[in-house]
Coordinates of C-alpha atoms in Angstrom, one line a residue:
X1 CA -20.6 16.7 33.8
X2 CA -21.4 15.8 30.2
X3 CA -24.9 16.5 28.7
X4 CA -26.8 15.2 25.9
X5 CA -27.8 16.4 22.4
X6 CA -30.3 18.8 22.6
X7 CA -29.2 19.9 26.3
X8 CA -32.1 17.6 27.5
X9 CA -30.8 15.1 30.4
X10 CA -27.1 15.4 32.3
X11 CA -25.3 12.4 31.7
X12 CA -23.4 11.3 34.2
X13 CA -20.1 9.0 35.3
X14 CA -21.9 5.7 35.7
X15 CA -24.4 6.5 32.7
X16 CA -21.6 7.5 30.6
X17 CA -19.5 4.2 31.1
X18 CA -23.3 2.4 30.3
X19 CA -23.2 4.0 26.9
X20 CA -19.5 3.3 25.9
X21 CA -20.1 -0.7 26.7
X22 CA -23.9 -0.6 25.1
X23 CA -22.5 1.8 22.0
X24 CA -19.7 -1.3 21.8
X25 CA -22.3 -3.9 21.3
X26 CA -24.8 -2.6 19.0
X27 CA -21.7 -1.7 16.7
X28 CA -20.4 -4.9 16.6
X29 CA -20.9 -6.4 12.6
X30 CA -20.3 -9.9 14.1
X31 CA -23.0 -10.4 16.4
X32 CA -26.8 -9.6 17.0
X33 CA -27.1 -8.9 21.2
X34 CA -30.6 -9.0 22.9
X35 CA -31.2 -6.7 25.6
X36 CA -30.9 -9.8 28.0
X37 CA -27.2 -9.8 26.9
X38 CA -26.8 -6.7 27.0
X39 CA -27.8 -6.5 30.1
X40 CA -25.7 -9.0 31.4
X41 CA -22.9 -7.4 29.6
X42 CA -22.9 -3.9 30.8
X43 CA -23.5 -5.1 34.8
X44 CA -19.8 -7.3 34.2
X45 CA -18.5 -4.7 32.6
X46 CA -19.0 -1.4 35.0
X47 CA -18.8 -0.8 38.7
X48 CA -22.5 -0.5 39.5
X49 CA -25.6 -2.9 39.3
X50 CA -28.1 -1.7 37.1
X51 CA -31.7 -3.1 35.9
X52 CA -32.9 -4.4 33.1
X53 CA -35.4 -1.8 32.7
X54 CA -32.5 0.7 32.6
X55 CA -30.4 -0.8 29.6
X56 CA -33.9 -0.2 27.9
X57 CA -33.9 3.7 28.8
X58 CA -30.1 3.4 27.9
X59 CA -30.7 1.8 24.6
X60 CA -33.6 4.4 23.8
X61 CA -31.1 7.2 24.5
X62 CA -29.1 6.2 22.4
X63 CA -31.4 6.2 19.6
X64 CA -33.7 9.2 20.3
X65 CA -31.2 11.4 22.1
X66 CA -27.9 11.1 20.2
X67 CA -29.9 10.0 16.9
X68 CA -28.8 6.7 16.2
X69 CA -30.9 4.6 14.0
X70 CA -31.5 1.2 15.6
X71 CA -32.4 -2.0 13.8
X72 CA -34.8 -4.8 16.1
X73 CA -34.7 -8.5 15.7
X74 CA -32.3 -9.0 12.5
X75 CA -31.7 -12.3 12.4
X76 CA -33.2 -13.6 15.2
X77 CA -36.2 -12.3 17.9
X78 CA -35.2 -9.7 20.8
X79 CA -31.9 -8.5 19.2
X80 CA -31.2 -5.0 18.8
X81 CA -27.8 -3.2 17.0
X82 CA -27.5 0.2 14.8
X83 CA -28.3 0.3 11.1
X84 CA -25.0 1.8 10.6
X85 CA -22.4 0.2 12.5
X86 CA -19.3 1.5 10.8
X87 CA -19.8 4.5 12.9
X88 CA -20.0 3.6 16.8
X89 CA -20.4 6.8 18.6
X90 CA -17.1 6.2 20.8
X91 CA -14.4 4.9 18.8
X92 CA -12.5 2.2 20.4
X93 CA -8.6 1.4 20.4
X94 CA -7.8 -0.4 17.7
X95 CA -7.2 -4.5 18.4
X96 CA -3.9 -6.1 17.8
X97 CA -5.1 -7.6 14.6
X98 CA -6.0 -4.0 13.5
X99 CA -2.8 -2.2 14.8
X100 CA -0.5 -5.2 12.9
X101 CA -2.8 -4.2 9.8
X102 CA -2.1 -0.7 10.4
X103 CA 1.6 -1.2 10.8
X104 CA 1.6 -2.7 7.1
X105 CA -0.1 0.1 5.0
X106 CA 2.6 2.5 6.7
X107 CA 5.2 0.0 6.3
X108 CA 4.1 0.2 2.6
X109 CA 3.6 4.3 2.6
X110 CA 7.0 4.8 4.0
X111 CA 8.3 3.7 0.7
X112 CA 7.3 7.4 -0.5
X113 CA 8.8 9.5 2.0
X114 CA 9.5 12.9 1.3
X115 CA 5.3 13.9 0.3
X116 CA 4.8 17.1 2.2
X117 CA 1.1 16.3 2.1
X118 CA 2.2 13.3 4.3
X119 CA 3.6 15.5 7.5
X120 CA 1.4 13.5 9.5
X121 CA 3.2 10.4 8.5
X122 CA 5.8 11.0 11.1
X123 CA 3.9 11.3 14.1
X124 CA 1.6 8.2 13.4
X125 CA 4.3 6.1 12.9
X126 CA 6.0 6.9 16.0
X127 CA 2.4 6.4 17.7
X128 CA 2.5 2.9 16.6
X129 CA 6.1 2.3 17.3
X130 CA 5.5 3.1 21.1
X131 CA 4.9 -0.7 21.4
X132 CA 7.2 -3.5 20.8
X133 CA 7.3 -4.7 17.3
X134 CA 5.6 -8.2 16.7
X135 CA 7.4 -8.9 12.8
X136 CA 11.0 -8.0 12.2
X137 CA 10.0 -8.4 8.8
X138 CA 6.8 -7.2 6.3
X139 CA 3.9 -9.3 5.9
X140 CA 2.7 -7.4 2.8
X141 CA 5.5 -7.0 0.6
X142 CA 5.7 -5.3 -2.8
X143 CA 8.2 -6.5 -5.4
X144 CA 10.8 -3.9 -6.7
X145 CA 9.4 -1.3 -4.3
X146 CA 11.8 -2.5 -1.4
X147 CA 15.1 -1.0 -3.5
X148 CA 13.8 2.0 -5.4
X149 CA 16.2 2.7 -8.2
X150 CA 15.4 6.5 -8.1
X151 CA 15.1 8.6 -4.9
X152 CA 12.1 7.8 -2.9
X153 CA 12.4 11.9 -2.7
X154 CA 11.7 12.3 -6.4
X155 CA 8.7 10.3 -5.9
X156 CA 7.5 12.6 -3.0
X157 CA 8.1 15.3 -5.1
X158 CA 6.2 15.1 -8.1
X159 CA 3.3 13.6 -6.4
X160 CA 3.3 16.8 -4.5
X161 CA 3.5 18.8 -8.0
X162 CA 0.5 17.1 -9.8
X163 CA -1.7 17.4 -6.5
X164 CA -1.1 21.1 -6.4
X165 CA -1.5 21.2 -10.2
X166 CA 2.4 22.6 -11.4
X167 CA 4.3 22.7 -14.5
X168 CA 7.7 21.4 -14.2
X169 CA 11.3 21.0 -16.3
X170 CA 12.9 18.0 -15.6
X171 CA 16.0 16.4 -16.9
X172 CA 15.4 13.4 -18.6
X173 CA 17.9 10.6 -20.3
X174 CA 16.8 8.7 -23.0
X175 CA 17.9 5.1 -24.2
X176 CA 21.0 6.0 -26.4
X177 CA 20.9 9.5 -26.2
X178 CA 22.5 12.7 -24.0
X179 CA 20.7 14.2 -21.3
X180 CA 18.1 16.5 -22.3
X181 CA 15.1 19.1 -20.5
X182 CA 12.0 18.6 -21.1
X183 CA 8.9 21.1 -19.7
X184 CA 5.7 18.9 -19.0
X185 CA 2.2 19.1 -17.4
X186 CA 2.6 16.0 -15.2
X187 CA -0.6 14.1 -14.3
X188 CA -0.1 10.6 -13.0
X189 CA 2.0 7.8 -11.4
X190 CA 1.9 4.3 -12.5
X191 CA 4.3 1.7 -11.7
X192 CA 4.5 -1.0 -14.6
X193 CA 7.2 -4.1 -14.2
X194 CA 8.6 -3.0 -10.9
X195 CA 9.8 0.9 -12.6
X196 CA 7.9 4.1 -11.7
X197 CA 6.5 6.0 -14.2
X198 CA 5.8 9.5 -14.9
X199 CA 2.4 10.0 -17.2
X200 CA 2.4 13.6 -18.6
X201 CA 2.2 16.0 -21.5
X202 CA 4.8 18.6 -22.9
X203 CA 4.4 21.9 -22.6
X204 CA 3.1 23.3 -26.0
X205 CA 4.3 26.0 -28.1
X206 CA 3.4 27.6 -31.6
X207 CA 4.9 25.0 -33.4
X208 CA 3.3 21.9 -31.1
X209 CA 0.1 22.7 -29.7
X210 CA -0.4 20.0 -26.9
X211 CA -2.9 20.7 -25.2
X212 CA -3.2 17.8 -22.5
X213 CA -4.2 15.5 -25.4
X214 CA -1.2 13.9 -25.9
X215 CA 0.3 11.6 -23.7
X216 CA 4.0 10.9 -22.7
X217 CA 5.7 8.7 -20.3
X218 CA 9.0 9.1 -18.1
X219 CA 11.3 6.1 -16.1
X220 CA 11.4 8.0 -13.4
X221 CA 14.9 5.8 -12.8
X222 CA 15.9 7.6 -16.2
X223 CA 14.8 11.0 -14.8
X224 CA 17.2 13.6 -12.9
X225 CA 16.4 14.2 -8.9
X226 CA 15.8 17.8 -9.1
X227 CA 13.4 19.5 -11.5
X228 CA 12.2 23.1 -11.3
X229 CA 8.2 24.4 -11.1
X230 CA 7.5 26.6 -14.4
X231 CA 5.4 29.4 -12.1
X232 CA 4.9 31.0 -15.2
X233 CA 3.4 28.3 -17.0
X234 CA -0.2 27.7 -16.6
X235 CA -1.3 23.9 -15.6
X236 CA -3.3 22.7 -18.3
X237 CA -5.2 19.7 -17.3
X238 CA -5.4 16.7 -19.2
X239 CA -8.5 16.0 -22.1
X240 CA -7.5 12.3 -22.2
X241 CA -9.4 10.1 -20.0
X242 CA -6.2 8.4 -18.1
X243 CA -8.3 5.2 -16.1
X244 CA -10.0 4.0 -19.5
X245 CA -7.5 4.8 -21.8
X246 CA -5.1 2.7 -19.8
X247 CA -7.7 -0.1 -18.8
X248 CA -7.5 -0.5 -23.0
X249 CA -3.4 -1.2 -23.1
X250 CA -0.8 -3.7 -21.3
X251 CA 1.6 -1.7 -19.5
X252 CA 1.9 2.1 -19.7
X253 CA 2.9 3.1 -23.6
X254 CA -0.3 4.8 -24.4
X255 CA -0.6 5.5 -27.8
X256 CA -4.0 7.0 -28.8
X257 CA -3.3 6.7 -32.8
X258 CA -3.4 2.8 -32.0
X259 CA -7.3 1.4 -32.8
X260 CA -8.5 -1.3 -30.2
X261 CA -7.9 -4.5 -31.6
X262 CA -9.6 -7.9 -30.7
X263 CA -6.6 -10.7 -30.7
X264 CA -6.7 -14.1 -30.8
X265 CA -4.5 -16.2 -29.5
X266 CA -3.8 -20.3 -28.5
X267 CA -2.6 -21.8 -25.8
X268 CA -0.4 -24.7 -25.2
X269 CA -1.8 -27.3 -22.6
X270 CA 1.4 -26.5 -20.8
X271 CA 0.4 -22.8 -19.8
X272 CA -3.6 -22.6 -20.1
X273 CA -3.9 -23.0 -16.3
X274 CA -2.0 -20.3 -15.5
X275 CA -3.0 -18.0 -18.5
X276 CA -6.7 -18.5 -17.0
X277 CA -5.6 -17.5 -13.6
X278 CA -3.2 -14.7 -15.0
X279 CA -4.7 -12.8 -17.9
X280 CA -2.9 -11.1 -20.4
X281 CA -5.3 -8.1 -20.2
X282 CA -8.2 -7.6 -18.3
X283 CA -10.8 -8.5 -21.2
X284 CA -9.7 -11.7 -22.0
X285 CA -12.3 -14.2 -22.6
X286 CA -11.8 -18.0 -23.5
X287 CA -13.3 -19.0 -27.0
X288 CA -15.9 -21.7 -25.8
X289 CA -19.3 -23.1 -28.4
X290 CA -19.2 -22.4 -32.2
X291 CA -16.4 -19.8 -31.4
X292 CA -13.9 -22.4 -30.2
X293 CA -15.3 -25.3 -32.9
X294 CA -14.7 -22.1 -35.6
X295 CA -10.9 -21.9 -34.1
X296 CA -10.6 -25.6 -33.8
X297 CA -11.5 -25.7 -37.9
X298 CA -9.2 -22.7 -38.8
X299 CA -5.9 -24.0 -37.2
X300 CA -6.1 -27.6 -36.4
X301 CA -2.7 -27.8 -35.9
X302 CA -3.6 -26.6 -32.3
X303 CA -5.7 -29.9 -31.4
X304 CA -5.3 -30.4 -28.4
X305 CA -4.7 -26.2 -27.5
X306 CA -7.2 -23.6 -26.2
X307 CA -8.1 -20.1 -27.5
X308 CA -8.5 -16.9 -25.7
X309 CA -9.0 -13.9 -27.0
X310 CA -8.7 -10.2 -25.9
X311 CA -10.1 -6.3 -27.2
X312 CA -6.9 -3.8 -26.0
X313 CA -4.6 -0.9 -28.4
X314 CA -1.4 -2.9 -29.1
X315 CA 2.2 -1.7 -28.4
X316 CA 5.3 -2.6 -26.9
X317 CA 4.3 -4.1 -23.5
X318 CA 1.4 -6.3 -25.2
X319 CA 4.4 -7.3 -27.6
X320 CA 6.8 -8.1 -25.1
X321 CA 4.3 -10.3 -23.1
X322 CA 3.7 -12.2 -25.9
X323 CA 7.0 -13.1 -26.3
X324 CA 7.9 -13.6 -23.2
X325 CA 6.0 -17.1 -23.0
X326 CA 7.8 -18.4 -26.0
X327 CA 6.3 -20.8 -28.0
X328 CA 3.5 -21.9 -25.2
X329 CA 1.4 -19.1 -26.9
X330 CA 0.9 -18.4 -30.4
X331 CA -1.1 -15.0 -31.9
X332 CA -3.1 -16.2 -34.7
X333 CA -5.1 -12.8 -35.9
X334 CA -5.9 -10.5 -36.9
X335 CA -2.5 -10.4 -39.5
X336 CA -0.6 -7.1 -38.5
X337 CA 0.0 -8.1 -34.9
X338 CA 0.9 -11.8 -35.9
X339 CA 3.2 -10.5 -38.2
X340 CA 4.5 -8.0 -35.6
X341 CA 5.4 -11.1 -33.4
X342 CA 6.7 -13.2 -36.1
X343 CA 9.0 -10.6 -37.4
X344 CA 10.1 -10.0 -33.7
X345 CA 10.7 -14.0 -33.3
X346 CA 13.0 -13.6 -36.5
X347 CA 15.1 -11.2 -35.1
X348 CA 15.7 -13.0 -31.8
X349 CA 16.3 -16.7 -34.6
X350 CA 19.3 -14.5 -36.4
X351 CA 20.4 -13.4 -33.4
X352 CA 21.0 -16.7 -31.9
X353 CA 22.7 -17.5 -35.4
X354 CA 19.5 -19.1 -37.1
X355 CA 19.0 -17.7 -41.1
X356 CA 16.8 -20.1 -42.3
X357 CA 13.2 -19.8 -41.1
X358 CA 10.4 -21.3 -43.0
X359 CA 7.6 -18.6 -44.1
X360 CA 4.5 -17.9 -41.9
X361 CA 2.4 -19.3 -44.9
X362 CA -0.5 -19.8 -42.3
X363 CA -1.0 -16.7 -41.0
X364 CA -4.6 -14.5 -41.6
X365 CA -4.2 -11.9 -44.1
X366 CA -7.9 -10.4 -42.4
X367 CA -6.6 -7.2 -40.6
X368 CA -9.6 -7.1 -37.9
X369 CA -11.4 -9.8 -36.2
X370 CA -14.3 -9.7 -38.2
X371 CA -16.4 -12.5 -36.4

């Protein structure tokens, strides 16, 4: 025989299943019972016929003796649930639509097996898998996750290493250049572009200080399986605030030297739709009022174009994004980053056999937006 908190009154068998059915309803975000239909409820629910009178003692058990708080006649007169309904106090099994939900997010965390913080991992997923499958294929799926071009292991692995706070020497191949070892504090991973990668900072010495203030990054597809903890090394944490510092860039090339910049840019009728809908950073805002009529003066050869504009540390990524909508976007200020892309369009003319390209003679020579 069960008892109540406090040790005040048994609870028995029939009481018990009472509870579980009334505990159901006034947990339920999607409807507002009244006692009437909870009433009703519990009596086709459970063996024995009670009365009204005793869903009332039941309900008041439940609040006074187990410490729920109740709420009475939200949204309409005579209803009764708990305050808190996220926490029911007997959990039920989960419904289809919740188990196919389920299914997915470890679907999607079996792509970084080999965590030993995830030993659990197993044993859920063979809970699941007890009953047949309902989709031979995912319904969430993640692009370039599906055919990792490192071990999945690797992954595990230095996930495990920055949660326990470890030094490590891995073996590293740069673009161009021999395999080399590198000894890092390692603090995050980002995926950027369908590649993995590794945010950390070397491991200082006499002649290079580092101190967790300056920031690296590693392809982990570029990056040798095995690496080796430093247990001798002390972890030193990182000074750089990772989320905003990388809220303030495209991509993962973080380079704190770098000022944030406010960029203008215009957009060809062609590709404003889905520029509005898929931002080239976060902060971009489109130039509307005496803005936009200021932009429509400056370079009317974009009549019929809209202007956007953005605040973010330029560097390779923001570059390459640019670029890659050809001439559907054009960077019009401040000066340095225009003639960044410019010069960069140049290349990719004599490469293609092009020499002669007339001179940017519109561009801003104002370094900063100073509006």
């Amino acid at each position: 025989m069960n008892y109540r908190k406090g040790g005040k009154m048994p609870v028995n068998k029939d009481a018990l299943k009472r509870y579980r059915v009334i505990d159901k309803l006034l947990s339920d975000p999607n409807n507002n019972y009244t006692t009437n239909q909870i009433f009703e409820y519990v009596n086709r629910k459970t063996d024995s016929r009670v009365g009204k009178r005793m869903i009332q003692k039941d309900i008041l058990a439940l609040e006074e003796e187990f410490g729920k708080t109740l709420l009475r006649n939200k949204g309409r007169r005579g209803t009764v649930c708990y305050e808190d309904q996220s926490t029911p106090l007997f959990y039920q099994e989960l419904t289809q639509d919740e188990e196919d939900l389920f299914r997915e997010v470890l679907s999607t965390l079996g792509q970084f097996e080999g965590l030993d913080n995830f030993t659990w991992f197993d044993l859920l997923s063979k809970k699941l898998s007890m009953k047949n499958e309902r989709q031979s294929f995912p319904i969430i799926s993640f692009g370039g996750n599906d055919i990792l071009q490192f071990s999945s292991n690797l992954l595990g692995r230095l996930f495990t290493a920055i949660s326990r706070e470890k030094a490590i020497r891995i073996k590293y191949k740069p673009f161009g250049k021999s395999e080399k070892q590198y000894e890092i504090y390692p603090y995050q991973l980002r995926q950027y572009n369908s590649r993995w990668f590794l945010i950390a900072t070397p491991v200082g010495n006499e002649d290079k200080p580092y101190k967790g203030d300056f920031i690296v990054n590693f392809a982990l597809d570029r990056m040798n399986d095995e690496f080796e903890y430093l247990e001798h090394v002390q972890y030193v944490k990182t000074t750089v605030d990772l989320k905003s510092m990388y809220e303030e860039i495209v991509g993962v090339t973080l380079d704190a030297d770098m000022e944030v910049e406010c960029i203008y840019y215009a957009v060809s009728p062609k590709s404003v739709d889905y520029i509005r809908s898929k931002m080239i950073h976060r902060t971009q805002m489109e130039a509307t009022g005496e803005e936009l009529q200021r932009l429509r003066k400056k370079y009317p050869q974009f009549k019929e174009w809209n202007f956007f504009s953005i605040e973010c540390r330029p560097n390779h990524e923001l570059f390459a994004l640019f670029e890659s909508y050809g001439g559907n976007i054009v960077v019009l200020e401040p000066y340095s980053i225009r003639a960044e892309i410019v010069e960069r369009v140049r290349l990719t003319a004599a490469n293609y056999g092009i020499a002669d390209m007339s001179g940017d003679e519109s561009a801003d020579k104002d370094k900063r937006c100073q509006y």
